[in-house]
Amino acid sequence: MRAVSGARMLRFALPLLLSFIVAACSETPEANQANGIVVTGQSAAATARPAPREVVGQAFVSAVLGHFDFAQASAKLASDRAGLPSVQTYAQKLTADIEAARQALAPIASADGLTLTATAGPTDQSDLAILSSSRGQPIAKAFAEQQMETLTLLVGTMRAYKNGGDNESLRGWAEAYQGRINDRLLDVQTLNAEVETALLPPDQR
């Protein structure tokens, strides 16, 4: 369903990978253990380098808001057009969590002189167009795939900033809301499996 998904992944995966490297180099063994990360043979002193965009406050806020905007817009389209209670329930939960995260993020960003300007992904408009032209099970499948990709990137970005970001208040926000977004990622993975089963011929379900 998503011929252009590679562009989105390339857009965000490279800086996100760099973010993980920087975060891993700066964490204590206790912090690595808490995050389920095992680091061996790590140098005592990392070579100084420019911080990746996602561990700098303004770039982090803009990236997060871009993911939020896309996730909510796609959730509304899918909820309105899929006609499936499971999609509607998921969309409601996702929207509630994102709105709570937005409300908590806004005063933190404002206090530190950061703007609430979203950075849209390179395929956001084309992905939304796919949803706008579909109904029923096909839109549910496209929506689930888009959400899994978007929330995977979002959770990774939040984790990377929590571990290596330049702003203590934003790090606290990322830690507070990463778990809720990860829960929605788990939910949409379940939803995707349900939709895939529903699309199978009856004798293969």
mmCIF file with all atom_site columns, C-alpha atoms in Angstrom:
data_model
loop_
_atom_site.group_PDB
_atom_site.id
_atom_site.type_symbol
_atom_site.label_atom_id
_atom_site.label_alt_id
_atom_site.label_comp_id
_atom_site.label_asym_id
_atom_site.label_entity_id
_atom_site.label_seq_id
_atom_site.pdbx_PDB_ins_code
_atom_site.Cartn_x
_atom_site.Cartn_y
_atom_site.Cartn_z
_atom_site.occupancy
_atom_site.B_iso_or_equiv
_atom_site.pdbx_formal_charge
_atom_site.auth_seq_id
_atom_site.auth_comp_id
_atom_site.auth_asym_id
_atom_site.auth_atom_id
_atom_site.pdbx_PDB_model_num
ATOM 1   C CA . MET A 1 1   ? 0.000   0.000   0.000  1.00 0.00 ? 1   MET A CA 1
ATOM 2   C CA . ARG A 1 2   ? 2.918   2.356   0.640  1.00 0.00 ? 2   ARG A CA 1
ATOM 3   C CA . ALA A 1 3   ? 5.272   2.655   -2.304 1.00 0.00 ? 3   ALA A CA 1
ATOM 4   C CA . VAL A 1 4   ? 6.830   5.790   -0.845 1.00 0.00 ? 4   VAL A CA 1
ATOM 5   C CA . SER A 1 5   ? 7.435   4.503   2.710  1.00 0.00 ? 5   SER A CA 1
ATOM 6   C CA . GLY A 1 6   ? 11.160  4.101   2.082  1.00 0.00 ? 6   GLY A CA 1
ATOM 7   C CA . ALA A 1 7   ? 11.604  7.860   1.785  1.00 0.00 ? 7   ALA A CA 1
ATOM 8   C CA . ARG A 1 8   ? 10.018  8.426   5.186  1.00 0.00 ? 8   ARG A CA 1
ATOM 9   C CA . MET A 1 9   ? 12.202  5.814   6.846  1.00 0.00 ? 9   MET A CA 1
ATOM 10  C CA . LEU A 1 10  ? 15.380  7.212   5.236  1.00 0.00 ? 10  LEU A CA 1
ATOM 11  C CA . ARG A 1 11  ? 14.392  10.732  6.317  1.00 0.00 ? 11  ARG A CA 1
ATOM 12  C CA . PHE A 1 12  ? 14.198  9.831   9.994  1.00 0.00 ? 12  PHE A CA 1
ATOM 13  C CA . ALA A 1 13  ? 16.186  6.618   10.492 1.00 0.00 ? 13  ALA A CA 1
ATOM 14  C CA . LEU A 1 14  ? 19.671  8.054   9.879  1.00 0.00 ? 14  LEU A CA 1
ATOM 15  C CA . PRO A 1 15  ? 19.491  10.897  12.416 1.00 0.00 ? 15  PRO A CA 1
ATOM 16  C CA . LEU A 1 16  ? 17.703  8.572   14.828 1.00 0.00 ? 16  LEU A CA 1
ATOM 17  C CA . LEU A 1 17  ? 20.532  6.039   14.546 1.00 0.00 ? 17  LEU A CA 1
ATOM 18  C CA . LEU A 1 18  ? 23.037  8.795   15.286 1.00 0.00 ? 18  LEU A CA 1
ATOM 19  C CA . SER A 1 19  ? 20.921  9.815   18.277 1.00 0.00 ? 19  SER A CA 1
ATOM 20  C CA . PHE A 1 20  ? 21.116  6.299   19.702 1.00 0.00 ? 20  PHE A CA 1
ATOM 21  C CA . ILE A 1 21  ? 24.900  6.271   19.264 1.00 0.00 ? 21  ILE A CA 1
ATOM 22  C CA . VAL A 1 22  ? 25.293  9.564   21.119 1.00 0.00 ? 22  VAL A CA 1
ATOM 23  C CA . ALA A 1 23  ? 22.889  8.442   23.847 1.00 0.00 ? 23  ALA A CA 1
ATOM 24  C CA . ALA A 1 24  ? 24.658  5.094   24.285 1.00 0.00 ? 24  ALA A CA 1
ATOM 25  C CA . CYS A 1 25  ? 28.034  6.785   24.646 1.00 0.00 ? 25  CYS A CA 1
ATOM 26  C CA . SER A 1 26  ? 26.740  9.071   27.409 1.00 0.00 ? 26  SER A CA 1
ATOM 27  C CA . GLU A 1 27  ? 24.724  6.622   29.510 1.00 0.00 ? 27  GLU A CA 1
ATOM 28  C CA . THR A 1 28  ? 25.813  4.956   32.721 1.00 0.00 ? 28  THR A CA 1
ATOM 29  C CA . PRO A 1 29  ? 25.679  1.144   32.998 1.00 0.00 ? 29  PRO A CA 1
ATOM 30  C CA . GLU A 1 30  ? 22.649  1.516   35.268 1.00 0.00 ? 30  GLU A CA 1
ATOM 31  C CA . ALA A 1 31  ? 20.789  3.636   32.701 1.00 0.00 ? 31  ALA A CA 1
ATOM 32  C CA . ASN A 1 32  ? 21.642  1.194   29.932 1.00 0.00 ? 32  ASN A CA 1
ATOM 33  C CA . GLN A 1 33  ? 20.323  -1.676  31.985 1.00 0.00 ? 33  GLN A CA 1
ATOM 34  C CA . ALA A 1 34  ? 17.074  0.197   32.677 1.00 0.00 ? 34  ALA A CA 1
ATOM 35  C CA . ASN A 1 35  ? 16.568  0.713   28.954 1.00 0.00 ? 35  ASN A CA 1
ATOM 36  C CA . GLY A 1 36  ? 17.341  -2.893  28.079 1.00 0.00 ? 36  GLY A CA 1
ATOM 37  C CA . ILE A 1 37  ? 20.601  -1.885  26.333 1.00 0.00 ? 37  ILE A CA 1
ATOM 38  C CA . VAL A 1 38  ? 23.850  -3.798  26.781 1.00 0.00 ? 38  VAL A CA 1
ATOM 39  C CA . VAL A 1 39  ? 27.018  -1.869  25.896 1.00 0.00 ? 39  VAL A CA 1
ATOM 40  C CA . THR A 1 40  ? 30.374  -3.667  25.859 1.00 0.00 ? 40  THR A CA 1
ATOM 41  C CA . GLY A 1 41  ? 33.842  -2.421  25.017 1.00 0.00 ? 41  GLY A CA 1
ATOM 42  C CA . GLN A 1 42  ? 32.746  1.216   25.289 1.00 0.00 ? 42  GLN A CA 1
ATOM 43  C CA . SER A 1 43  ? 35.502  3.846   25.271 1.00 0.00 ? 43  SER A CA 1
ATOM 44  C CA . ALA A 1 44  ? 35.800  5.918   28.437 1.00 0.00 ? 44  ALA A CA 1
ATOM 45  C CA . ALA A 1 45  ? 35.862  9.165   26.466 1.00 0.00 ? 45  ALA A CA 1
ATOM 46  C CA . ALA A 1 46  ? 33.758  9.711   23.348 1.00 0.00 ? 46  ALA A CA 1
ATOM 47  C CA . THR A 1 47  ? 35.113  11.845  20.534 1.00 0.00 ? 47  THR A CA 1
ATOM 48  C CA . ALA A 1 48  ? 33.470  15.271  20.519 1.00 0.00 ? 48  ALA A CA 1
ATOM 49  C CA . ARG A 1 49  ? 31.029  15.712  17.662 1.00 0.00 ? 49  ARG A CA 1
ATOM 50  C CA . PRO A 1 50  ? 28.010  17.873  16.781 1.00 0.00 ? 50  PRO A CA 1
ATOM 51  C CA . ALA A 1 51  ? 24.799  16.654  18.405 1.00 0.00 ? 51  ALA A CA 1
ATOM 52  C CA . PRO A 1 52  ? 22.338  14.980  16.006 1.00 0.00 ? 52  PRO A CA 1
ATOM 53  C CA . ARG A 1 53  ? 19.287  17.113  15.265 1.00 0.00 ? 53  ARG A CA 1
ATOM 54  C CA . GLU A 1 54  ? 16.899  15.016  17.342 1.00 0.00 ? 54  GLU A CA 1
ATOM 55  C CA . VAL A 1 55  ? 18.902  15.546  20.557 1.00 0.00 ? 55  VAL A CA 1
ATOM 56  C CA . VAL A 1 56  ? 18.773  19.345  20.164 1.00 0.00 ? 56  VAL A CA 1
ATOM 57  C CA . GLY A 1 57  ? 15.698  20.891  21.766 1.00 0.00 ? 57  GLY A CA 1
ATOM 58  C CA . GLN A 1 58  ? 14.076  22.761  18.871 1.00 0.00 ? 58  GLN A CA 1
ATOM 59  C CA . ALA A 1 59  ? 14.684  19.981  16.352 1.00 0.00 ? 59  ALA A CA 1
ATOM 60  C CA . PHE A 1 60  ? 13.288  17.439  18.817 1.00 0.00 ? 60  PHE A CA 1
ATOM 61  C CA . VAL A 1 61  ? 10.119  19.442  19.469 1.00 0.00 ? 61  VAL A CA 1
ATOM 62  C CA . SER A 1 62  ? 9.533   20.003  15.760 1.00 0.00 ? 62  SER A CA 1
ATOM 63  C CA . ALA A 1 63  ? 10.102  16.328  14.904 1.00 0.00 ? 63  ALA A CA 1
ATOM 64  C CA . VAL A 1 64  ? 7.743   15.162  17.659 1.00 0.00 ? 64  VAL A CA 1
ATOM 65  C CA . LEU A 1 65  ? 5.012   17.588  16.613 1.00 0.00 ? 65  LEU A CA 1
ATOM 66  C CA . GLY A 1 66  ? 5.359   16.456  12.997 1.00 0.00 ? 66  GLY A CA 1
ATOM 67  C CA . HIS A 1 67  ? 4.771   12.868  14.066 1.00 0.00 ? 67  HIS A CA 1
ATOM 68  C CA . PHE A 1 68  ? 1.864   13.947  16.263 1.00 0.00 ? 68  PHE A CA 1
ATOM 69  C CA . ASP A 1 69  ? 0.199   15.872  13.433 1.00 0.00 ? 69  ASP A CA 1
ATOM 70  C CA . PHE A 1 70  ? 0.461   12.984  11.011 1.00 0.00 ? 70  PHE A CA 1
ATOM 71  C CA . ALA A 1 71  ? -0.677  10.376  13.539 1.00 0.00 ? 71  ALA A CA 1
ATOM 72  C CA . GLN A 1 72  ? -3.766  12.390  14.463 1.00 0.00 ? 72  GLN A CA 1
ATOM 73  C CA . ALA A 1 73  ? -4.694  13.313  10.892 1.00 0.00 ? 73  ALA A CA 1
ATOM 74  C CA . SER A 1 74  ? -4.429  9.712   9.737  1.00 0.00 ? 74  SER A CA 1
ATOM 75  C CA . ALA A 1 75  ? -6.347  8.485   12.785 1.00 0.00 ? 75  ALA A CA 1
ATOM 76  C CA . LYS A 1 76  ? -9.244  10.826  12.009 1.00 0.00 ? 76  LYS A CA 1
ATOM 77  C CA . LEU A 1 77  ? -9.391  9.735   8.388  1.00 0.00 ? 77  LEU A CA 1
ATOM 78  C CA . ALA A 1 78  ? -9.286  6.057   9.283  1.00 0.00 ? 78  ALA A CA 1
ATOM 79  C CA . SER A 1 79  ? -11.861 6.439   12.029 1.00 0.00 ? 79  SER A CA 1
ATOM 80  C CA . ASP A 1 80  ? -14.264 8.223   9.678  1.00 0.00 ? 80  ASP A CA 1
ATOM 81  C CA . ARG A 1 81  ? -13.762 6.000   6.624  1.00 0.00 ? 81  ARG A CA 1
ATOM 82  C CA . ALA A 1 82  ? -12.891 2.479   7.810  1.00 0.00 ? 82  ALA A CA 1
ATOM 83  C CA . GLY A 1 83  ? -16.232 1.849   9.495  1.00 0.00 ? 83  GLY A CA 1
ATOM 84  C CA . LEU A 1 84  ? -14.593 -0.578  11.936 1.00 0.00 ? 84  LEU A CA 1
ATOM 85  C CA . PRO A 1 85  ? -15.093 -0.295  15.723 1.00 0.00 ? 85  PRO A CA 1
ATOM 86  C CA . SER A 1 86  ? -11.548 -1.509  16.410 1.00 0.00 ? 86  SER A CA 1
ATOM 87  C CA . VAL A 1 87  ? -10.076 1.302   14.299 1.00 0.00 ? 87  VAL A CA 1
ATOM 88  C CA . GLN A 1 88  ? -12.346 3.888   15.916 1.00 0.00 ? 88  GLN A CA 1
ATOM 89  C CA . THR A 1 89  ? -11.427 2.720   19.426 1.00 0.00 ? 89  THR A CA 1
ATOM 90  C CA . TYR A 1 90  ? -7.718  2.837   18.638 1.00 0.00 ? 90  TYR A CA 1
ATOM 91  C CA . ALA A 1 91  ? -8.012  6.285   17.049 1.00 0.00 ? 91  ALA A CA 1
ATOM 92  C CA . GLN A 1 92  ? -9.765  7.636   20.143 1.00 0.00 ? 92  GLN A CA 1
ATOM 93  C CA . LYS A 1 93  ? -7.083  6.298   22.500 1.00 0.00 ? 93  LYS A CA 1
ATOM 94  C CA . LEU A 1 94  ? -4.262  7.579   20.313 1.00 0.00 ? 94  LEU A CA 1
ATOM 95  C CA . THR A 1 95  ? -5.795  11.039  19.986 1.00 0.00 ? 95  THR A CA 1
ATOM 96  C CA . ALA A 1 96  ? -6.331  11.300  23.753 1.00 0.00 ? 96  ALA A CA 1
ATOM 97  C CA . ASP A 1 97  ? -2.719  10.394  24.496 1.00 0.00 ? 97  ASP A CA 1
ATOM 98  C CA . ILE A 1 98  ? -1.310  12.755  21.889 1.00 0.00 ? 98  ILE A CA 1
ATOM 99  C CA . GLU A 1 99  ? -3.457  15.633  23.115 1.00 0.00 ? 99  GLU A CA 1
ATOM 100 C CA . ALA A 1 100 ? -2.273  15.053  26.685 1.00 0.00 ? 100 ALA A CA 1
ATOM 101 C CA . ALA A 1 101 ? 1.336   14.981  25.497 1.00 0.00 ? 101 ALA A CA 1
ATOM 102 C CA . ARG A 1 102 ? 0.851   18.175  23.476 1.00 0.00 ? 102 ARG A CA 1
ATOM 103 C CA . GLN A 1 103 ? -0.616  20.041  26.427 1.00 0.00 ? 103 GLN A CA 1
ATOM 104 C CA . ALA A 1 104 ? 2.303   19.030  28.615 1.00 0.00 ? 104 ALA A CA 1
ATOM 105 C CA . LEU A 1 105 ? 4.888   19.870  25.952 1.00 0.00 ? 105 LEU A CA 1
ATOM 106 C CA . ALA A 1 106 ? 3.634   23.376  25.094 1.00 0.00 ? 106 ALA A CA 1
ATOM 107 C CA . PRO A 1 107 ? 4.558   25.186  28.346 1.00 0.00 ? 107 PRO A CA 1
ATOM 108 C CA . ILE A 1 108 ? 7.941   23.449  28.507 1.00 0.00 ? 108 ILE A CA 1
ATOM 109 C CA . ALA A 1 109 ? 8.822   24.547  24.991 1.00 0.00 ? 109 ALA A CA 1
ATOM 110 C CA . SER A 1 110 ? 7.542   28.075  25.613 1.00 0.00 ? 110 SER A CA 1
ATOM 111 C CA . ALA A 1 111 ? 9.536   28.453  28.833 1.00 0.00 ? 111 ALA A CA 1
ATOM 112 C CA . ASP A 1 112 ? 12.722  27.590  26.966 1.00 0.00 ? 112 ASP A CA 1
ATOM 113 C CA . GLY A 1 113 ? 12.030  29.875  24.001 1.00 0.00 ? 113 GLY A CA 1
ATOM 114 C CA . LEU A 1 114 ? 11.255  27.034  21.593 1.00 0.00 ? 114 LEU A CA 1
ATOM 115 C CA . THR A 1 115 ? 8.564   27.280  18.924 1.00 0.00 ? 115 THR A CA 1
ATOM 116 C CA . LEU A 1 116 ? 5.789   24.771  18.433 1.00 0.00 ? 116 LEU A CA 1
ATOM 117 C CA . THR A 1 117 ? 6.556   24.415  14.728 1.00 0.00 ? 117 THR A CA 1
ATOM 118 C CA . ALA A 1 118 ? 6.048   20.915  13.334 1.00 0.00 ? 118 ALA A CA 1
ATOM 119 C CA . THR A 1 119 ? 8.381   19.301  10.822 1.00 0.00 ? 119 THR A CA 1
ATOM 120 C CA . ALA A 1 120 ? 6.261   17.246  8.436  1.00 0.00 ? 120 ALA A CA 1
ATOM 121 C CA . GLY A 1 121 ? 7.595   14.010  7.015  1.00 0.00 ? 121 GLY A CA 1
ATOM 122 C CA . PRO A 1 122 ? 8.392   13.881  3.281  1.00 0.00 ? 122 PRO A CA 1
ATOM 123 C CA . THR A 1 123 ? 5.585   11.412  2.554  1.00 0.00 ? 123 THR A CA 1
ATOM 124 C CA . ASP A 1 124 ? 2.919   12.702  4.958  1.00 0.00 ? 124 ASP A CA 1
ATOM 125 C CA . GLN A 1 125 ? 0.696   14.243  2.286  1.00 0.00 ? 125 GLN A CA 1
ATOM 126 C CA . SER A 1 126 ? 0.877   11.267  -0.056 1.00 0.00 ? 126 SER A CA 1
ATOM 127 C CA . ASP A 1 127 ? 0.195   8.871   2.808  1.00 0.00 ? 127 ASP A CA 1
ATOM 128 C CA . LEU A 1 128 ? -2.873  10.860  3.858  1.00 0.00 ? 128 LEU A CA 1
ATOM 129 C CA . ALA A 1 129 ? -4.021  10.876  0.235  1.00 0.00 ? 129 ALA A CA 1
ATOM 130 C CA . ILE A 1 130 ? -3.976  7.067   0.284  1.00 0.00 ? 130 ILE A CA 1
ATOM 131 C CA . LEU A 1 131 ? -6.303  7.083   3.274  1.00 0.00 ? 131 LEU A CA 1
ATOM 132 C CA . SER A 1 132 ? -8.546  9.718   1.728  1.00 0.00 ? 132 SER A CA 1
ATOM 133 C CA . SER A 1 133 ? -9.136  7.516   -1.318 1.00 0.00 ? 133 SER A CA 1
ATOM 134 C CA . SER A 1 134 ? -9.937  4.267   0.531  1.00 0.00 ? 134 SER A CA 1
ATOM 135 C CA . ARG A 1 135 ? -12.678 2.777   2.678  1.00 0.00 ? 135 ARG A CA 1
ATOM 136 C CA . GLY A 1 136 ? -13.286 -0.323  4.749  1.00 0.00 ? 136 GLY A CA 1
ATOM 137 C CA . GLN A 1 137 ? -10.613 -2.979  5.242  1.00 0.00 ? 137 GLN A CA 1
ATOM 138 C CA . PRO A 1 138 ? -8.135  -1.474  2.722  1.00 0.00 ? 138 PRO A CA 1
ATOM 139 C CA . ILE A 1 139 ? -7.963  1.813   4.621  1.00 0.00 ? 139 ILE A CA 1
ATOM 140 C CA . ALA A 1 140 ? -7.659  -0.060  7.912  1.00 0.00 ? 140 ALA A CA 1
ATOM 141 C CA . LYS A 1 141 ? -4.660  -1.961  6.577  1.00 0.00 ? 141 LYS A CA 1
ATOM 142 C CA . ALA A 1 142 ? -2.968  1.144   5.151  1.00 0.00 ? 142 ALA A CA 1
ATOM 143 C CA . PHE A 1 143 ? -3.658  3.045   8.364  1.00 0.00 ? 143 PHE A CA 1
ATOM 144 C CA . ALA A 1 144 ? -2.208  0.321   10.599 1.00 0.00 ? 144 ALA A CA 1
ATOM 145 C CA . GLU A 1 145 ? 0.972   0.137   8.528  1.00 0.00 ? 145 GLU A CA 1
ATOM 146 C CA . GLN A 1 146 ? 1.392   3.921   8.572  1.00 0.00 ? 146 GLN A CA 1
ATOM 147 C CA . GLN A 1 147 ? 0.815   4.092   12.318 1.00 0.00 ? 147 GLN A CA 1
ATOM 148 C CA . MET A 1 148 ? 3.316   1.341   13.065 1.00 0.00 ? 148 MET A CA 1
ATOM 149 C CA . GLU A 1 149 ? 5.973   3.177   11.077 1.00 0.00 ? 149 GLU A CA 1
ATOM 150 C CA . THR A 1 150 ? 5.201   6.608   12.512 1.00 0.00 ? 150 THR A CA 1
ATOM 151 C CA . LEU A 1 151 ? 4.964   5.495   16.142 1.00 0.00 ? 151 LEU A CA 1
ATOM 152 C CA . THR A 1 152 ? 8.120   3.398   15.866 1.00 0.00 ? 152 THR A CA 1
ATOM 153 C CA . LEU A 1 153 ? 10.000  6.509   14.743 1.00 0.00 ? 153 LEU A CA 1
ATOM 154 C CA . LEU A 1 154 ? 8.313   8.645   17.399 1.00 0.00 ? 154 LEU A CA 1
ATOM 155 C CA . VAL A 1 155 ? 9.107   6.279   20.270 1.00 0.00 ? 155 VAL A CA 1
ATOM 156 C CA . GLY A 1 156 ? 12.700  6.007   19.080 1.00 0.00 ? 156 GLY A CA 1
ATOM 157 C CA . THR A 1 157 ? 13.059  9.774   18.862 1.00 0.00 ? 157 THR A CA 1
ATOM 158 C CA . MET A 1 158 ? 11.645  10.234  22.361 1.00 0.00 ? 158 MET A CA 1
ATOM 159 C CA . ARG A 1 159 ? 13.885  7.526   23.795 1.00 0.00 ? 159 ARG A CA 1
ATOM 160 C CA . ALA A 1 160 ? 16.962  9.025   22.158 1.00 0.00 ? 160 ALA A CA 1
ATOM 161 C CA . TYR A 1 161 ? 16.175  12.486  23.538 1.00 0.00 ? 161 TYR A CA 1
ATOM 162 C CA . LYS A 1 162 ? 15.404  11.110  26.990 1.00 0.00 ? 162 LYS A CA 1
ATOM 163 C CA . ASN A 1 163 ? 18.860  9.517   27.036 1.00 0.00 ? 163 ASN A CA 1
ATOM 164 C CA . GLY A 1 164 ? 20.926  12.262  25.407 1.00 0.00 ? 164 GLY A CA 1
ATOM 165 C CA . GLY A 1 165 ? 18.899  15.445  24.923 1.00 0.00 ? 165 GLY A CA 1
ATOM 166 C CA . ASP A 1 166 ? 20.170  18.923  25.726 1.00 0.00 ? 166 ASP A CA 1
ATOM 167 C CA . ASN A 1 167 ? 17.209  20.137  27.814 1.00 0.00 ? 167 ASN A CA 1
ATOM 168 C CA . GLU A 1 168 ? 16.404  18.672  31.224 1.00 0.00 ? 168 GLU A CA 1
ATOM 169 C CA . SER A 1 169 ? 12.713  19.609  31.134 1.00 0.00 ? 169 SER A CA 1
ATOM 170 C CA . LEU A 1 170 ? 12.254  18.099  27.677 1.00 0.00 ? 170 LEU A CA 1
ATOM 171 C CA . ARG A 1 171 ? 14.069  14.958  28.779 1.00 0.00 ? 171 ARG A CA 1
ATOM 172 C CA . GLY A 1 172 ? 11.597  14.647  31.634 1.00 0.00 ? 172 GLY A CA 1
ATOM 173 C CA . TRP A 1 173 ? 8.689   15.115  29.228 1.00 0.00 ? 173 TRP A CA 1
ATOM 174 C CA . ALA A 1 174 ? 10.067  12.452  26.892 1.00 0.00 ? 174 ALA A CA 1
ATOM 175 C CA . GLU A 1 175 ? 10.433  10.021  29.775 1.00 0.00 ? 175 GLU A CA 1
ATOM 176 C CA . ALA A 1 176 ? 6.901   10.728  31.020 1.00 0.00 ? 176 ALA A CA 1
ATOM 177 C CA . TYR A 1 177 ? 5.151   10.197  27.675 1.00 0.00 ? 177 TYR A CA 1
ATOM 178 C CA . GLN A 1 178 ? 7.326   7.666   25.868 1.00 0.00 ? 178 GLN A CA 1
ATOM 179 C CA . GLY A 1 179 ? 5.548   4.788   27.612 1.00 0.00 ? 179 GLY A CA 1
ATOM 180 C CA . ARG A 1 180 ? 2.084   5.958   26.602 1.00 0.00 ? 180 ARG A CA 1
ATOM 181 C CA . ILE A 1 181 ? 3.059   6.305   22.960 1.00 0.00 ? 181 ILE A CA 1
ATOM 182 C CA . ASN A 1 182 ? 4.744   2.901   23.089 1.00 0.00 ? 182 ASN A CA 1
ATOM 183 C CA . ASP A 1 183 ? 1.478   1.422   24.398 1.00 0.00 ? 183 ASP A CA 1
ATOM 184 C CA . ARG A 1 184 ? -0.315  2.785   21.341 1.00 0.00 ? 184 ARG A CA 1
ATOM 185 C CA . LEU A 1 185 ? 2.387   1.245   19.144 1.00 0.00 ? 185 LEU A CA 1
ATOM 186 C CA . LEU A 1 186 ? 1.676   -2.128  20.721 1.00 0.00 ? 186 LEU A CA 1
ATOM 187 C CA . ASP A 1 187 ? -2.052  -1.560  20.188 1.00 0.00 ? 187 ASP A CA 1
ATOM 188 C CA . VAL A 1 188 ? -1.649  -0.794  16.491 1.00 0.00 ? 188 VAL A CA 1
ATOM 189 C CA . GLN A 1 189 ? 0.540   -3.852  16.009 1.00 0.00 ? 189 GLN A CA 1
ATOM 190 C CA . THR A 1 190 ? -2.351  -5.908  17.376 1.00 0.00 ? 190 THR A CA 1
ATOM 191 C CA . LEU A 1 191 ? -4.783  -4.023  15.157 1.00 0.00 ? 191 LEU A CA 1
ATOM 192 C CA . ASN A 1 192 ? -2.626  -4.705  12.116 1.00 0.00 ? 192 ASN A CA 1
ATOM 193 C CA . ALA A 1 193 ? -2.607  -8.428  12.857 1.00 0.00 ? 193 ALA A CA 1
ATOM 194 C CA . GLU A 1 194 ? -6.405  -8.416  13.197 1.00 0.00 ? 194 GLU A CA 1
ATOM 195 C CA . VAL A 1 195 ? -6.838  -6.585  9.889  1.00 0.00 ? 195 VAL A CA 1
ATOM 196 C CA . GLU A 1 196 ? -4.444  -8.942  8.112  1.00 0.00 ? 196 GLU A CA 1
ATOM 197 C CA . THR A 1 197 ? -6.451  -11.915 9.386  1.00 0.00 ? 197 THR A CA 1
ATOM 198 C CA . ALA A 1 198 ? -9.725  -10.337 8.278  1.00 0.00 ? 198 ALA A CA 1
ATOM 199 C CA . LEU A 1 199 ? -8.349  -9.869  4.753  1.00 0.00 ? 199 LEU A CA 1
ATOM 200 C CA . LEU A 1 200 ? -7.495  -13.558 4.403  1.00 0.00 ? 200 LEU A CA 1
ATOM 201 C CA . PRO A 1 201 ? -9.868  -15.925 2.586  1.00 0.00 ? 201 PRO A CA 1
ATOM 202 C CA . PRO A 1 202 ? -12.267 -17.564 5.060  1.00 0.00 ? 202 PRO A CA 1
ATOM 203 C CA . ASP A 1 203 ? -10.561 -20.953 4.767  1.00 0.00 ? 203 ASP A CA 1
ATOM 204 C CA . GLN A 1 204 ? -7.186  -19.427 5.775  1.00 0.00 ? 204 GLN A CA 1
ATOM 205 C CA . ARG A 1 205 ? -8.264  -17.572 8.901  1.00 0.00 ? 205 ARG A CA 1
#
